[in-house]
XYZ file of C-alpha atoms in Angstrom:
730
model
C 101.936 106.412 175.571
C 101.806 103.044 173.842
C 104.732 100.719 174.167
C 107.310 101.150 171.425
C 106.166 104.674 170.425
C 108.939 107.231 170.067
C 109.106 110.144 172.509
C 106.499 112.824 171.683
C 104.266 110.509 169.673
C 101.372 110.920 172.126
C 101.426 114.658 171.675
C 101.549 114.232 167.928
C 98.579 111.851 168.039
C 96.562 114.263 170.183
C 97.239 117.158 167.842
C 96.291 115.046 164.836
C 93.061 114.090 166.565
C 92.045 117.720 167.011
C 92.778 118.553 163.393
C 91.117 115.406 162.039
C 87.836 116.365 163.736
C 87.888 119.639 161.806
C 88.023 117.714 158.484
C 84.315 117.008 158.949
C 83.423 120.728 158.876
C 81.248 121.851 155.916
C 83.429 124.862 155.017
C 86.086 123.983 152.483
C 88.481 126.645 153.783
C 88.210 125.130 157.273
C 88.999 121.682 155.910
C 91.948 123.066 153.952
C 93.450 124.774 157.049
C 92.981 121.584 159.008
C 94.772 119.541 156.363
C 97.685 121.976 156.272
C 97.918 121.781 160.038
C 97.985 117.981 159.789
C 100.854 118.197 157.318
C 102.747 120.468 159.702
C 102.134 118.235 162.700
C 102.835 115.001 160.854
C 106.379 114.134 161.939
C 106.353 110.658 163.411
C 103.029 108.867 163.017
C 101.721 107.961 159.525
C 98.044 108.601 160.029
C 96.250 110.208 157.080
C 92.517 110.354 156.403
C 91.701 108.722 153.044
C 88.540 110.812 152.904
C 90.579 113.978 152.326
C 91.738 112.553 148.982
C 88.116 112.283 147.903
C 87.130 115.742 149.132
C 85.137 117.679 146.490
C 87.354 120.753 146.926
C 90.380 120.480 144.510
C 92.690 122.376 146.852
C 91.928 119.927 149.644
C 92.736 117.032 147.322
C 96.082 118.576 146.411
C 96.964 119.244 150.052
C 95.988 115.668 150.933
C 98.330 114.389 148.208
C 101.156 116.516 149.581
C 100.470 115.158 153.060
C 100.542 111.584 151.785
C 103.843 112.131 149.970
C 105.391 113.890 152.966
C 104.276 111.134 155.294
C 105.718 108.469 153.005
C 109.081 110.170 152.835
C 109.177 111.032 156.530
C 108.395 107.608 157.958
C 109.139 104.960 155.317
C 109.694 102.233 157.953
C 106.127 102.656 159.266
C 104.331 103.952 156.184
C 104.042 100.608 154.385
C 101.388 99.551 156.914
C 98.987 102.273 155.704
C 100.081 102.822 152.098
C 97.700 100.299 150.593
C 94.690 102.118 152.048
C 95.621 105.232 150.057
C 95.839 103.513 146.677
C 92.100 103.305 146.009
C 91.280 106.981 146.785
C 94.354 108.098 144.829
C 93.286 106.129 141.768
C 89.754 107.492 142.084
C 91.216 110.999 141.939
C 93.871 110.473 139.247
C 91.502 111.458 136.425
C 90.268 114.642 138.110
C 89.354 117.448 135.715
C 91.952 119.837 137.211
C 95.377 118.979 135.843
C 97.124 120.228 139.022
C 95.167 117.679 141.009
C 96.191 114.970 138.560
C 99.825 116.036 138.895
C 99.593 115.972 142.703
C 97.975 112.520 142.663
C 100.704 111.108 140.423
C 103.409 112.584 142.657
C 101.717 111.169 145.761
C 101.287 107.773 144.104
C 104.968 107.666 143.286
C 105.951 108.360 146.900
C 103.275 106.118 148.453
C 104.435 103.079 146.465
C 108.146 103.819 146.565
C 108.191 104.187 150.360
C 105.227 101.941 151.059
C 104.121 98.566 149.759
C 105.662 98.012 146.334
C 103.122 95.316 145.505
C 100.608 98.085 144.810
C 102.390 98.744 141.483
C 99.975 96.353 139.794
C 97.005 98.354 141.093
C 98.198 101.719 139.790
C 100.162 100.952 136.651
C 97.208 100.892 134.252
C 96.035 104.254 135.599
C 99.474 105.791 135.206
C 99.774 104.393 131.688
C 96.515 106.085 130.752
C 97.993 109.391 131.925
C 100.573 109.083 129.117
C 97.670 110.070 126.874
C 96.851 113.125 128.992
C 96.588 116.310 126.967
C 98.538 118.304 129.595
C 102.364 117.966 129.230
C 102.955 118.459 132.974
C 100.853 115.390 133.747
C 102.837 113.245 131.316
C 106.038 114.725 132.735
C 105.109 113.529 136.246
C 104.247 110.037 134.990
C 107.697 109.820 133.390
C 109.341 111.030 136.591
C 107.486 108.564 138.810
C 108.202 105.573 136.563
C 111.846 106.591 136.221
C 112.224 106.872 140.008
C 110.620 103.477 140.525
C 112.965 101.883 137.991
C 115.885 103.381 139.891
C 114.824 103.079 143.530
C 111.852 100.747 144.001
C 112.847 97.924 146.314
C 111.266 95.190 144.151
C 112.009 96.898 140.840
C 113.538 93.772 139.272
C 110.146 92.066 139.561
C 108.434 94.947 137.799
C 110.933 95.757 135.043
C 108.750 94.152 132.379
C 105.816 96.340 133.452
C 107.623 99.618 134.049
C 110.008 99.653 131.069
C 107.229 99.984 128.431
C 105.747 102.963 130.276
C 109.048 104.841 130.459
C 109.927 104.022 126.838
C 106.460 105.199 125.850
C 107.545 108.735 126.788
C 110.302 108.558 124.127
C 107.689 109.625 121.580
C 106.016 112.345 123.651
C 105.161 115.414 121.601
C 107.005 117.680 124.049
C 110.826 117.733 123.714
C 111.231 118.258 127.475
C 109.346 115.063 128.238
C 111.298 113.088 125.665
C 114.573 114.387 127.068
C 113.498 113.490 130.623
C 112.528 109.943 129.615
C 115.831 109.409 127.800
C 117.770 110.729 130.790
C 116.018 108.363 133.201
C 116.423 105.440 130.796
C 120.171 105.972 130.522
C 120.451 106.128 134.297
C 118.379 102.972 134.689
C 120.500 101.119 132.124
C 123.752 102.328 133.659
C 122.633 101.357 137.168
C 121.511 97.907 136.058
C 124.785 97.463 134.171
C 126.790 98.183 137.349
C 124.583 95.907 139.452
C 125.109 93.026 136.990
C 128.665 93.732 135.969
C 129.817 90.156 136.518
C 127.135 88.738 134.176
C 127.946 91.294 131.489
C 131.729 91.061 131.708
C 132.179 89.318 128.342
C 129.790 91.646 126.574
C 131.408 94.694 128.109
C 134.874 93.555 127.068
C 134.209 91.984 123.664
C 130.976 93.481 122.352
C 131.216 94.612 118.706
C 128.880 97.166 117.171
C 126.735 95.874 114.269
C 128.190 96.547 110.834
C 124.782 97.700 109.613
C 122.671 100.015 111.753
C 119.761 102.373 111.034
C 121.065 105.656 109.700
C 120.832 108.645 112.025
C 119.943 106.543 115.090
C 122.098 106.426 118.247
C 122.595 102.889 119.521
C 121.301 102.423 123.116
C 123.832 101.537 125.796
C 124.480 97.922 126.736
C 122.527 98.042 130.010
C 119.465 99.449 128.245
C 119.672 96.835 125.496
C 120.056 94.001 127.977
C 117.105 95.191 130.049
C 114.841 95.125 127.005
C 116.226 91.837 125.707
C 115.695 90.030 129.019
C 112.148 91.315 129.424
C 110.988 91.275 125.803
C 109.250 87.912 126.047
C 107.050 89.293 128.829
C 106.387 92.641 127.143
C 105.637 91.609 123.564
C 102.404 89.585 123.977
C 100.603 92.420 125.751
C 102.036 95.020 123.409
C 100.937 93.072 120.334
C 97.458 92.852 121.804
C 97.374 96.628 122.380
C 98.388 97.230 118.760
C 94.983 95.891 117.724
C 93.071 97.825 120.399
C 89.889 99.608 119.331
C 91.224 102.938 120.668
C 93.251 104.729 118.014
C 95.596 106.423 120.491
C 96.491 103.096 122.080
C 97.344 101.600 118.703
C 99.551 104.554 117.776
C 101.406 104.510 121.108
C 101.868 100.739 120.984
C 103.234 100.829 117.444
C 105.699 103.562 118.438
C 106.815 101.495 121.426
C 107.304 98.407 119.261
C 109.876 100.248 117.153
C 111.773 101.371 120.275
C 111.787 97.864 121.739
C 113.035 96.272 118.515
C 115.760 98.886 118.264
C 116.994 97.766 121.698
C 116.505 94.023 121.148
C 118.513 93.903 117.889
C 119.195 90.303 116.793
C 117.251 88.936 119.779
C 114.159 89.788 117.710
C 114.686 86.448 115.941
C 113.112 84.297 118.648
C 109.933 86.409 118.542
C 109.529 86.533 114.753
C 106.317 84.540 114.439
C 104.434 86.703 116.947
C 105.883 89.897 115.481
C 105.038 89.066 111.889
C 101.549 87.863 112.769
C 100.898 91.178 114.526
C 102.441 93.320 111.793
C 100.383 91.603 109.079
C 97.225 92.420 110.974
C 98.119 95.977 111.918
C 99.362 96.984 108.450
C 95.756 97.192 107.300
C 94.972 99.784 109.998
C 93.012 102.835 108.886
C 95.317 105.128 110.887
C 98.335 106.032 108.750
C 100.553 106.673 111.789
C 100.089 103.092 112.970
C 100.998 101.728 109.541
C 104.011 104.035 109.312
C 105.329 102.847 112.675
C 104.837 99.208 111.708
C 106.787 99.771 108.491
C 109.637 101.291 110.541
C 109.552 98.291 112.877
C 109.644 95.896 109.917
C 112.747 97.664 108.580
C 114.455 96.830 111.878
C 113.630 93.172 111.275
C 115.517 93.478 107.991
C 118.402 95.167 109.806
C 118.841 92.735 112.689
C 117.324 89.372 111.664
C 118.993 87.018 109.213
C 117.159 86.926 105.852
C 117.293 83.152 106.043
C 114.820 83.409 108.927
C 112.779 86.492 108.077
C 112.363 85.893 104.331
C 111.543 82.220 104.841
C 108.662 83.126 107.157
C 107.380 86.042 105.066
C 107.577 84.267 101.697
C 105.891 81.211 103.164
C 102.962 83.334 104.349
C 102.874 85.200 101.028
C 102.695 81.995 98.982
C 100.011 80.554 101.231
C 97.680 83.578 101.186
C 98.976 86.585 99.232
C 97.877 89.828 100.922
C 98.936 93.461 100.696
C 100.143 93.315 104.324
C 102.612 90.527 103.453
C 104.004 92.596 100.595
C 104.211 95.743 102.725
C 106.220 93.976 105.409
C 108.387 92.231 102.805
C 109.247 95.566 101.156
C 110.152 97.058 104.534
C 112.330 94.086 105.495
C 114.147 94.365 102.171
C 114.723 98.099 102.702
C 116.140 97.401 106.153
C 118.587 94.800 104.849
C 121.898 95.177 103.065
C 122.889 94.212 99.565
C 125.359 91.622 100.833
C 122.941 89.669 103.024
C 120.162 89.716 100.417
C 122.306 88.568 97.489
C 121.893 84.790 98.137
C 118.107 85.216 98.370
C 117.495 87.401 95.315
C 116.483 84.607 92.961
C 113.952 83.206 95.420
C 112.532 86.676 96.066
C 112.183 87.566 92.389
C 110.761 84.171 91.406
C 108.173 84.408 94.166
C 107.058 87.921 93.247
C 106.765 87.018 89.551
C 104.608 83.964 90.196
C 101.174 84.318 88.604
C 99.498 83.475 91.920
C 101.147 86.521 93.507
C 101.711 89.107 90.773
C 98.167 88.619 89.420
C 96.489 87.842 92.733
C 94.501 91.065 93.024
C 93.689 94.289 91.191
C 93.133 96.111 94.484
C 95.080 99.379 94.508
C 96.784 98.774 97.865
C 97.919 95.271 96.868
C 99.379 96.448 93.569
C 101.095 99.431 95.208
C 102.786 97.144 97.727
C 103.824 94.731 94.966
C 105.425 97.654 93.151
C 107.003 98.686 96.461
C 108.721 95.293 96.737
C 110.273 95.705 93.292
C 111.384 99.239 94.118
C 112.889 98.044 97.414
C 114.888 95.327 95.657
C 116.266 97.798 93.118
C 117.140 100.382 95.786
C 118.827 97.868 98.054
C 120.515 95.462 95.654
C 121.534 97.833 92.842
C 123.690 96.020 90.244
C 122.832 92.611 91.719
C 119.369 93.066 90.190
C 120.841 92.227 86.790
C 120.383 88.539 87.576
C 116.682 89.003 88.364
C 115.936 91.730 85.830
C 113.619 89.532 83.727
C 111.471 88.506 86.716
C 111.174 92.099 87.854
C 110.202 93.190 84.335
C 107.441 90.582 84.312
C 106.087 92.005 87.563
C 106.254 95.582 86.261
C 104.545 94.681 82.983
C 101.844 92.866 84.948
C 101.237 95.927 87.142
C 101.092 98.268 84.158
C 98.609 95.946 82.443
C 96.057 96.098 85.256
C 93.009 98.146 84.180
C 91.918 101.240 86.129
C 95.386 101.744 87.617
C 96.658 104.245 85.074
C 97.777 106.523 87.911
C 100.531 104.001 88.655
C 101.944 103.991 85.124
C 104.301 106.876 85.807
C 105.661 105.143 88.921
C 106.110 101.900 86.996
C 108.012 103.722 84.249
C 110.229 105.334 86.869
C 110.866 101.906 88.389
C 111.740 100.468 84.978
C 114.140 103.356 84.432
C 115.725 102.670 87.834
C 116.111 98.998 86.950
C 117.765 99.998 83.677
C 120.021 102.488 85.453
C 121.437 99.960 87.932
C 122.341 97.781 84.923
C 123.987 100.748 83.169
C 121.370 100.798 80.404
C 120.117 104.002 78.787
C 116.458 103.658 79.740
C 113.522 101.319 79.943
C 113.515 100.810 76.156
C 116.941 99.196 76.500
C 115.413 97.059 79.235
C 112.719 95.897 76.807
C 115.421 95.251 74.198
C 117.266 93.066 76.692
C 114.225 90.943 77.557
C 111.780 91.278 74.638
C 112.263 87.713 73.378
C 111.679 86.183 76.827
C 108.743 88.500 77.488
C 107.032 87.468 74.246
C 107.629 83.806 75.042
C 106.221 84.359 78.528
C 103.102 86.160 77.367
C 102.335 83.840 74.418
C 102.558 80.478 76.173
C 98.800 79.903 76.053
C 97.710 82.426 73.419
C 95.656 79.822 71.542
C 93.305 79.653 74.544
C 93.022 83.361 75.311
C 89.721 85.051 76.053
C 88.934 88.687 76.757
C 89.574 87.936 80.449
C 93.086 86.578 79.950
C 95.640 88.777 81.739
C 98.152 87.890 79.023
C 96.063 89.915 76.570
C 96.597 93.056 78.645
C 100.263 92.215 79.118
C 100.692 91.912 75.337
C 99.081 95.344 75.020
C 101.735 96.844 77.321
C 104.635 95.038 75.645
C 103.492 96.021 72.144
C 102.612 99.659 72.838
C 105.123 100.519 75.567
C 108.258 98.979 74.081
C 108.349 101.391 71.132
C 110.666 100.231 68.329
C 111.677 97.120 70.272
C 108.456 95.294 69.312
C 109.792 95.196 65.755
C 112.502 92.769 66.882
C 109.903 90.102 67.697
C 107.554 90.824 64.797
C 107.184 87.120 63.797
C 105.974 86.224 67.300
C 103.650 89.225 67.416
C 102.132 88.463 64.020
C 101.682 84.792 64.970
C 99.718 85.763 68.091
C 97.518 88.140 66.093
C 96.924 85.624 63.316
C 95.888 82.944 65.804
C 93.713 85.125 68.010
C 91.964 87.150 65.284
C 90.221 84.194 63.712
C 86.412 84.638 63.536
C 85.931 81.656 65.857
C 87.815 83.336 68.693
C 86.330 85.387 71.521
C 84.822 88.577 70.005
C 85.826 90.879 72.876
C 89.373 89.588 72.662
C 89.469 90.354 68.922
C 88.258 93.884 69.638
C 91.131 94.394 72.043
C 93.716 92.969 69.637
C 92.551 95.181 66.763
C 92.852 98.162 69.086
C 96.432 97.154 69.899
C 97.240 96.692 66.213
C 95.743 100.093 65.364
C 97.864 101.760 68.029
C 101.130 100.347 66.728
C 100.176 100.988 63.091
C 99.577 104.685 63.825
C 103.334 104.992 64.435
C 104.386 102.002 62.389
C 107.942 103.080 61.614
C 108.527 103.805 65.308
C 106.985 100.540 66.473
C 105.980 97.541 64.433
C 108.041 98.402 61.339
C 111.126 99.639 63.164
C 113.156 96.827 61.570
C 111.568 97.344 58.129
C 110.094 93.835 58.136
C 106.372 94.486 58.488
C 105.548 94.562 54.783
C 106.736 90.974 54.430
C 103.725 90.048 56.588
C 101.264 92.294 54.722
C 99.495 89.412 53.010
C 98.927 87.676 56.370
C 97.545 90.898 57.844
C 95.157 91.350 54.904
C 93.951 87.808 54.340
C 94.163 86.253 57.805
C 93.342 89.213 60.057
C 91.403 91.959 58.305
C 89.416 90.159 55.614
C 87.780 87.531 57.884
C 86.741 90.188 60.389
C 85.263 92.567 57.791
C 82.673 90.001 56.696
C 79.160 90.954 57.756
C 77.661 89.052 60.684
C 74.560 89.947 62.666
C 74.862 91.487 66.109
C 76.338 94.490 67.854
C 79.550 92.720 68.787
C 80.170 91.711 65.174
C 79.524 95.312 64.114
C 82.000 96.561 66.712
C 84.604 94.134 65.395
C 84.059 95.400 61.838
C 84.503 98.950 63.137
C 87.829 98.131 64.798
C 88.962 96.153 61.755
C 88.181 99.007 59.349
C 89.912 101.432 61.733
C 92.933 99.155 61.730
C 92.943 99.119 57.917
C 92.804 102.923 57.866
C 95.747 103.076 60.314
C 97.698 100.778 57.975
C 97.003 102.976 54.940
C 97.446 106.252 56.800
C 100.847 105.140 58.127
C 102.266 105.840 54.642
C 104.558 102.842 54.768
C 102.713 101.189 51.864
C 103.926 101.755 48.314
C 101.323 102.296 45.544
C 101.812 98.665 44.576
C 101.065 97.502 48.099
C 98.062 99.836 48.372
C 96.761 98.255 45.169
C 97.283 94.843 46.749
C 95.214 95.867 49.754
C 92.528 97.444 47.549
C 92.258 94.367 45.396
C 91.683 92.181 48.446
C 89.412 94.404 50.526
C 87.635 97.006 48.352
C 84.362 95.055 48.250
C 84.213 94.735 52.034
C 85.173 98.365 52.537
C 82.370 99.492 50.209
C 79.942 97.311 52.180
C 81.090 98.958 55.398
C 79.707 102.284 54.169
C 76.259 101.020 55.159
C 77.202 100.245 58.779
C 75.242 101.764 61.644
C 78.454 103.047 63.156
C 79.381 106.574 62.087
C 83.075 105.727 62.607
C 82.793 102.774 60.245
C 81.113 104.822 57.508
C 83.522 107.723 57.891
C 86.585 105.465 57.888
C 85.319 103.516 54.868
C 84.901 106.787 52.901
C 88.452 107.811 53.779
C 89.854 104.429 52.767
C 88.040 104.460 49.408
C 89.301 107.993 48.861
C 92.861 106.770 49.479
C 92.394 103.832 47.105
C 91.075 106.195 44.412
C 93.861 108.711 44.966
C 96.681 106.158 44.836
C 95.561 103.648 42.244
C 92.144 104.819 40.961
C 93.450 105.659 37.491
C 94.120 101.966 36.989
C 90.454 101.138 37.649
C 88.296 100.146 34.690
C 84.842 101.657 34.001
C 83.094 98.694 35.585
C 84.867 99.096 38.923
C 84.310 102.849 38.929
C 80.672 102.254 38.117
C 80.248 100.022 41.176
C 81.953 102.458 43.526
C 80.214 105.806 43.040
C 76.600 104.851 43.954
C 77.697 103.847 47.466
C 79.682 107.060 47.852
C 76.744 109.112 46.586
C 74.482 107.597 49.228
C 76.760 108.983 51.922
C 75.883 112.540 50.820
C 72.546 111.877 52.514
C 74.209 110.577 55.661
C 73.029 111.788 59.068
C 76.613 112.621 59.975
C 78.030 115.908 58.761
C 81.567 114.478 58.805
C 80.600 111.484 56.672
C 78.929 113.752 54.084
C 82.047 115.883 53.785
C 84.237 112.759 53.474
C 81.896 111.424 50.770
C 82.166 114.682 48.814
C 85.944 114.526 48.999
C 85.852 110.907 47.811
C 83.662 111.824 44.810
C 86.214 114.455 43.880
C 88.850 111.705 43.770
C 86.445 109.527 41.752
C 86.103 112.196 39.041
C 89.905 112.449 38.844
C 90.113 108.754 37.993
C 88.151 109.173 34.707
C 90.382 109.935 31.798
C 89.520 111.238 28.324
C 89.552 107.797 26.743
C 86.947 105.065 26.483
C 86.158 105.283 30.197
C 84.642 108.713 29.773
C 82.288 107.650 27.004
C 81.308 104.441 28.798
C 80.502 106.325 31.995
C 78.750 109.291 30.339
C 75.301 108.310 31.588
C 76.721 107.756 35.056
C 78.373 111.148 34.952
C 75.098 112.748 33.896
C 73.312 111.074 36.816
C 75.990 112.244 39.167
C 75.675 115.856 37.894
C 71.968 115.775 38.516
C 72.297 114.364 42.048
C 75.123 116.673 43.020
C 73.162 119.735 41.869
C 70.454 118.762 44.325
C 73.027 118.729 47.141
C 74.388 122.053 45.917
C 71.201 123.540 47.380
C 71.817 121.918 50.804
C 70.849 123.983 53.877
C 74.389 123.568 55.214
C 76.856 125.975 53.605
C 79.800 123.660 54.313
C 78.115 120.891 52.332
C 77.269 123.332 49.528
C 80.891 124.411 49.323
C 82.131 120.804 49.341
C 79.690 119.785 46.595
C 80.685 122.852 44.565
C 84.303 121.643 44.651
C 83.187 118.190 43.508
C 81.250 119.659 40.561
C 84.146 121.919 39.630
C 86.379 118.833 39.457
C 83.797 116.876 37.449
C 82.903 119.757 35.108
C 85.917 119.081 32.907
C 84.465 115.741 31.820
C 81.186 116.908 30.224
C 80.942 120.694 30.652
C 78.124 121.220 28.171
C 76.043 118.539 29.799
C 76.619 120.096 33.207
C 75.614 123.574 31.949
C 72.349 122.145 30.679
C 71.646 120.520 34.045
C 72.435 123.763 35.855
C 70.046 125.773 33.708
C 67.298 123.292 34.497
C 67.597 123.618 38.285
C 69.068 127.069 38.983
C 65.690 128.730 39.389
C 64.683 126.061 41.918
C 67.596 126.725 44.308
C 67.291 128.930 47.383
C 70.050 131.066 45.967
C 71.682 131.011 42.541
C 75.082 131.961 43.998
C 76.672 128.501 43.842
C 75.216 127.711 40.418
C 76.572 130.993 39.097
C 80.002 130.257 40.606
C 79.953 126.879 38.889
C 78.986 128.397 35.541
C 81.752 130.949 35.886
C 84.234 128.151 36.567
C 83.111 126.207 33.497
C 83.338 129.351 31.365
C 86.855 130.077 32.634
C 88.019 126.551 31.810
C 86.840 126.930 28.190
C 89.035 129.964 27.580
């Protein structure tokens, strides 16, 4: 018996020797029985074959783990001498395919380190952390148990708090409720134990600590010991955690982002000293493709708003935003705002709103994510600050108008309208139209600052479109400013694409003139400017497709003006007198829309004031209309027929009839040709024209009919016309 061995140790050693020799047998059952015998014999001497842990038979591995754990607990004062030799084979086995083996290894590891050499924590911790991602709940349960026991009972636990705490807190978000409950239970015990062990240091906090006035809703505040543990170790935990949040493995990023939220919840206002690292990490991670990671980062950013003074957090975020505006900056800013309170944000509202409304930020990008986050910042301010937003309402309206004006983002229009309505509601207004009414003068000043230098690429052009078409009747209150912009920008020397856009805007508001541009009844006082300075110069013929497109939009705008029915006969005559020649010329355009619109406009002129036309004017009009009966477009031909009907109505029984007799005869002859058109709709339309014109020279028309009736495909329409003439004579 060796010196210093306890009584009976020699016998134990001899028995172990016999059983150890049997571990070399090829039969796995033999090896298993030998290992069980070793466990039974092992009472005093910590001798355990490492090879058994690497045995290919899973049951042998599990029995070896039980032996190791039993040995560690039985002889802790001697076990530390051999514990390190077991770490390597245990870690080689910890990822075994059988989950029961993995559970046994984790249990053995916990005992081996707790009762052996605690310095081996560094060697096993990464392996245990990986087991938090294990798909088997029992495995994760054992990891939580082992880490919790170490935090409570490991001799050098104070040295390893910063390494063990993140692992235990990582189980707070386990998918299994049992595991989450276990982790929380251990964490409370750890915090309570540490609190008792450091009671003297925490005396003031225990006696005078006051709960924060603002705390996340529905969240239970951790106990003081737990908060202090995190606070004192946060500087050691955060750098590694921030690195893991950008790991290439998706699961690691998700787990790390969940842990960040838990840590910040414990750290509270101590977050402040780590703001630069936190924000730098959050900016980077907010662009992650995994939505869960982004969601967790947003939750963490809300805690920054809850616990960190806006003087610190907003200064850092706004500085980064002004330097390089990115969607991540806006996302974090919106979250910080949502986490704050109305009272603490109030002194910073002006700076926030002015920054967001800066051109460099609000117009920085048309990327969907960027614009959505910009809108999110406005929504966050309205939700958080409520009535205080009255002082920054104009700046927020500028941002919302800018968002709505961005092309290809129509899907956001509904959200922007809802946000405008929310902004109006917190100011006790009746809706977003009242919001426009409140700011329309400033908005027009803002958008028109550089209108003399606009091009088709100017964002102000799109913003004017939104203000003019979205503000409804409110645009009528700033009609002088609106007309001035149009007059300046619709000159023929200005950018053609820009003029196209402006005519489109003008057409839109003219379609509902009394509900928009003429809501104050002042539009007609600017009619002469619209005719002479906007429409007339742009209806002149110029070569090129762009010039033709401009003429099309201009003629469409003129039709919208006439069709709006806000013009009196006198004013229609004023328009006709100024533009009839150019409208007639437009009937020869390549564009079907131009020809069709021109026919409709001439028809309106003839219907309203045609009876005041002299023979000479009527004589110049009808040949161009007659040409349109041969148009390639069915719609244009029908419009031309309707216009000729109006033309016939303009000829009275006086001198005009006798002067135009030869013209009427020519018209009869041409119309009878079209009465035999292959298209029945055209035949019917021409028949109506001839019926209207038959009252002028019925005998002449009968003669012309008799000449051509036998040439027609069918005499039906000629006979109907003759019957009509006969009936009118009775």
